[in-house]
Amino acid sequence: MSAQEAQQELLEEFEMFDNWMDRYQYIIDLGKALPDFPEEWKTAEYKIEGCQSQVWIRPEVRDGRIHLDAISDAAIVSGLIALLLRIYNDRTPQEILDTPPDFLNKLGLDKHLSPTRSNGLYAMLERIFTLAKAQ
């Protein structure tokens, strides 16, 4: 599945929810399913600045694709990470760069997150795109 197809699938999943409380809960549940993130990866090198909560993203290039491991100490932010990983994890740098995060506006996340959460979300996106540009 391409990153664009993953965005479309995500949008369709969110259409099932009638209200934002249910959507928030779904996002939190997605975050709870993130893979383990070892303590030794929680370093300044992987920490994302600009987030209200603690966030770490550890990149690794595997067969020309960028693999991302990530975690946050906040439930909703871990869920946002899960959304980003669903779209951008294990993609080629070019596919990442060719896939703007249109799903954020289409889902309405930009309107339903606090300004500090929004800033953190865009800081995570900036890191992902910076990693792709560096490859």
mmCIF file of C-alpha atoms in Angstrom:
data_model
loop_
_atom_site.group_PDB
_atom_site.id
_atom_site.type_symbol
_atom_site.label_atom_id
_atom_site.label_comp_id
_atom_site.label_asym_id
_atom_site.label_seq_id
_atom_site.Cartn_x
_atom_site.Cartn_y
_atom_site.Cartn_z
ATOM 1 C CA MET A 1 0.000 0.000 0.000
ATOM 2 C CA SER A 2 1.361 3.428 -0.906
ATOM 3 C CA ALA A 3 1.518 6.357 1.491
ATOM 4 C CA GLN A 4 -1.334 8.021 -0.421
ATOM 5 C CA GLU A 5 -3.445 4.869 -0.107
ATOM 6 C CA ALA A 6 -2.624 4.706 3.613
ATOM 7 C CA GLN A 7 -3.880 8.283 4.003
ATOM 8 C CA GLN A 8 -7.123 7.409 2.222
ATOM 9 C CA GLU A 9 -7.633 4.312 4.347
ATOM 10 C CA LEU A 10 -7.095 6.369 7.504
ATOM 11 C CA LEU A 11 -9.656 8.938 6.385
ATOM 12 C CA GLU A 12 -12.190 6.180 5.748
ATOM 13 C CA GLU A 13 -11.598 4.707 9.205
ATOM 14 C CA PHE A 14 -12.249 8.059 10.857
ATOM 15 C CA GLU A 15 -15.541 8.441 8.985
ATOM 16 C CA MET A 16 -16.911 5.648 11.184
ATOM 17 C CA PHE A 17 -16.830 7.929 14.243
ATOM 18 C CA ASP A 18 -19.692 10.318 14.912
ATOM 19 C CA ASN A 19 -17.842 12.715 17.201
ATOM 20 C CA TRP A 20 -14.431 13.915 18.236
ATOM 21 C CA MET A 21 -14.451 12.170 21.614
ATOM 22 C CA ASP A 22 -14.631 8.832 19.791
ATOM 23 C CA ARG A 23 -11.906 9.945 17.388
ATOM 24 C CA TYR A 24 -9.646 10.976 20.275
ATOM 25 C CA GLN A 25 -10.185 7.602 21.919
ATOM 26 C CA TYR A 26 -9.308 5.837 18.672
ATOM 27 C CA ILE A 27 -6.123 7.892 18.354
ATOM 28 C CA ILE A 28 -5.180 7.019 21.945
ATOM 29 C CA ASP A 29 -5.865 3.333 21.272
ATOM 30 C CA LEU A 30 -3.594 3.451 18.205
ATOM 31 C CA GLY A 31 -0.852 4.910 20.383
ATOM 32 C CA LYS A 32 -1.187 2.103 22.910
ATOM 33 C CA ALA A 33 -0.387 -0.363 20.116
ATOM 34 C CA LEU A 34 2.986 1.217 19.255
ATOM 35 C CA PRO A 35 5.918 -1.219 19.452
ATOM 36 C CA ASP A 36 8.192 -1.065 22.480
ATOM 37 C CA PHE A 37 10.728 1.741 22.455
ATOM 38 C CA PRO A 38 13.828 0.821 24.500
ATOM 39 C CA GLU A 39 14.969 3.254 27.194
ATOM 40 C CA GLU A 40 18.427 3.488 25.610
ATOM 41 C CA TRP A 41 16.859 5.131 22.549
ATOM 42 C CA LYS A 42 15.471 7.981 24.655
ATOM 43 C CA THR A 43 18.412 10.259 23.953
ATOM 44 C CA ALA A 44 18.824 13.892 22.952
ATOM 45 C CA GLU A 45 19.705 12.741 19.424
ATOM 46 C CA TYR A 46 16.223 11.277 18.902
ATOM 47 C CA LYS A 47 14.227 13.757 20.995
ATOM 48 C CA ILE A 48 11.856 16.085 19.161
ATOM 49 C CA GLU A 49 12.029 19.678 20.328
ATOM 50 C CA GLY A 50 8.911 21.808 20.160
ATOM 51 C CA CYS A 51 6.583 19.231 21.680
ATOM 52 C CA GLN A 52 4.751 19.830 24.936
ATOM 53 C CA SER A 53 5.321 16.209 25.916
ATOM 54 C CA GLN A 54 8.416 14.055 25.551
ATOM 55 C CA VAL A 55 8.751 12.594 22.040
ATOM 56 C CA TRP A 56 11.495 10.495 20.508
ATOM 57 C CA ILE A 57 11.807 9.344 16.898
ATOM 58 C CA ARG A 58 14.604 6.919 16.009
ATOM 59 C CA PRO A 59 15.237 6.533 12.271
ATOM 60 C CA GLU A 60 17.008 3.683 10.547
ATOM 61 C CA VAL A 61 17.513 3.186 6.824
ATOM 62 C CA ARG A 62 16.698 -0.364 5.739
ATOM 63 C CA ASP A 63 17.001 -1.351 2.086
ATOM 64 C CA GLY A 64 16.566 2.237 0.946
ATOM 65 C CA ARG A 65 13.508 2.812 3.126
ATOM 66 C CA ILE A 66 13.281 4.897 6.265
ATOM 67 C CA HIS A 67 12.140 2.861 9.246
ATOM 68 C CA LEU A 68 10.933 4.890 12.217
ATOM 69 C CA ASP A 69 10.532 3.848 15.821
ATOM 70 C CA ALA A 70 8.843 6.446 17.984
ATOM 71 C CA ILE A 71 7.154 7.001 21.335
ATOM 72 C CA SER A 72 5.793 9.726 23.584
ATOM 73 C CA ASP A 73 5.070 9.945 27.290
ATOM 74 C CA ALA A 74 1.582 11.301 26.478
ATOM 75 C CA ALA A 75 -1.232 9.030 25.300
ATOM 76 C CA ILE A 76 -2.713 11.350 22.666
ATOM 77 C CA VAL A 77 0.744 12.163 21.268
ATOM 78 C CA SER A 78 1.602 8.462 21.024
ATOM 79 C CA GLY A 79 -1.589 8.145 18.986
ATOM 80 C CA LEU A 80 -0.527 10.981 16.707
ATOM 81 C CA ILE A 81 2.803 9.208 16.260
ATOM 82 C CA ALA A 82 0.913 6.050 15.290
ATOM 83 C CA LEU A 83 -0.947 8.039 12.608
ATOM 84 C CA LEU A 84 2.307 9.446 11.216
ATOM 85 C CA LEU A 85 3.992 6.053 11.221
ATOM 86 C CA ARG A 86 1.084 4.546 9.378
ATOM 87 C CA ILE A 87 1.609 7.013 6.551
ATOM 88 C CA TYR A 88 5.393 7.464 6.536
ATOM 89 C CA ASN A 89 7.073 4.442 8.130
ATOM 90 C CA ASP A 90 9.102 2.114 5.913
ATOM 91 C CA ARG A 91 8.774 4.384 2.871
ATOM 92 C CA THR A 92 11.455 5.522 0.482
ATOM 93 C CA PRO A 93 12.689 9.052 1.043
ATOM 94 C CA GLN A 94 11.112 10.110 -2.261
ATOM 95 C CA GLU A 95 7.708 8.678 -1.350
ATOM 96 C CA ILE A 96 7.817 10.559 1.959
ATOM 97 C CA LEU A 97 8.709 13.795 0.182
ATOM 98 C CA ASP A 98 5.978 13.199 -2.422
ATOM 99 C CA THR A 99 3.292 12.648 0.247
ATOM 100 C CA PRO A 100 2.191 15.834 1.959
ATOM 101 C CA PRO A 101 0.221 15.250 5.176
ATOM 102 C CA ASP A 102 -3.138 16.085 3.588
ATOM 103 C CA PHE A 103 -4.902 13.740 6.006
ATOM 104 C CA LEU A 104 -4.336 16.171 8.890
ATOM 105 C CA ASN A 105 -6.566 18.850 7.389
ATOM 106 C CA LYS A 106 -9.059 16.355 5.984
ATOM 107 C CA LEU A 107 -9.461 14.729 9.398
ATOM 108 C CA GLY A 108 -9.771 18.131 11.039
ATOM 109 C CA LEU A 109 -6.904 17.426 13.404
ATOM 110 C CA ASP A 110 -5.555 20.910 12.846
ATOM 111 C CA LYS A 111 -8.799 22.319 14.331
ATOM 112 C CA HIS A 112 -9.189 19.824 17.185
ATOM 113 C CA LEU A 113 -5.716 19.814 18.712
ATOM 114 C CA SER A 114 -4.468 22.403 21.174
ATOM 115 C CA PRO A 115 -1.882 24.807 19.749
ATOM 116 C CA THR A 116 0.913 23.084 21.675
ATOM 117 C CA ARG A 117 -0.147 19.633 20.406
ATOM 118 C CA SER A 118 -0.340 21.022 16.864
ATOM 119 C CA ASN A 119 3.156 22.474 17.199
ATOM 120 C CA GLY A 120 4.433 19.110 18.379
ATOM 121 C CA LEU A 121 2.725 17.285 15.525
ATOM 122 C CA TYR A 122 4.320 19.602 12.979
ATOM 123 C CA ALA A 123 7.710 19.246 14.715
ATOM 124 C CA MET A 124 7.416 15.458 14.266
ATOM 125 C CA LEU A 125 6.479 15.894 10.604
ATOM 126 C CA GLU A 126 9.376 18.275 10.087
ATOM 127 C CA ARG A 127 11.784 15.674 11.501
ATOM 128 C CA ILE A 128 10.395 12.959 9.215
ATOM 129 C CA PHE A 129 10.695 15.165 6.131
ATOM 130 C CA THR A 130 14.177 16.346 7.160
ATOM 131 C CA LEU A 131 15.265 12.719 7.473
ATOM 132 C CA ALA A 132 13.886 11.974 4.000
ATOM 133 C CA LYS A 133 15.651 14.994 2.480
ATOM 134 C CA ALA A 134 18.958 13.907 4.040
ATOM 135 C CA GLN A 135 18.921 10.518 2.271
#
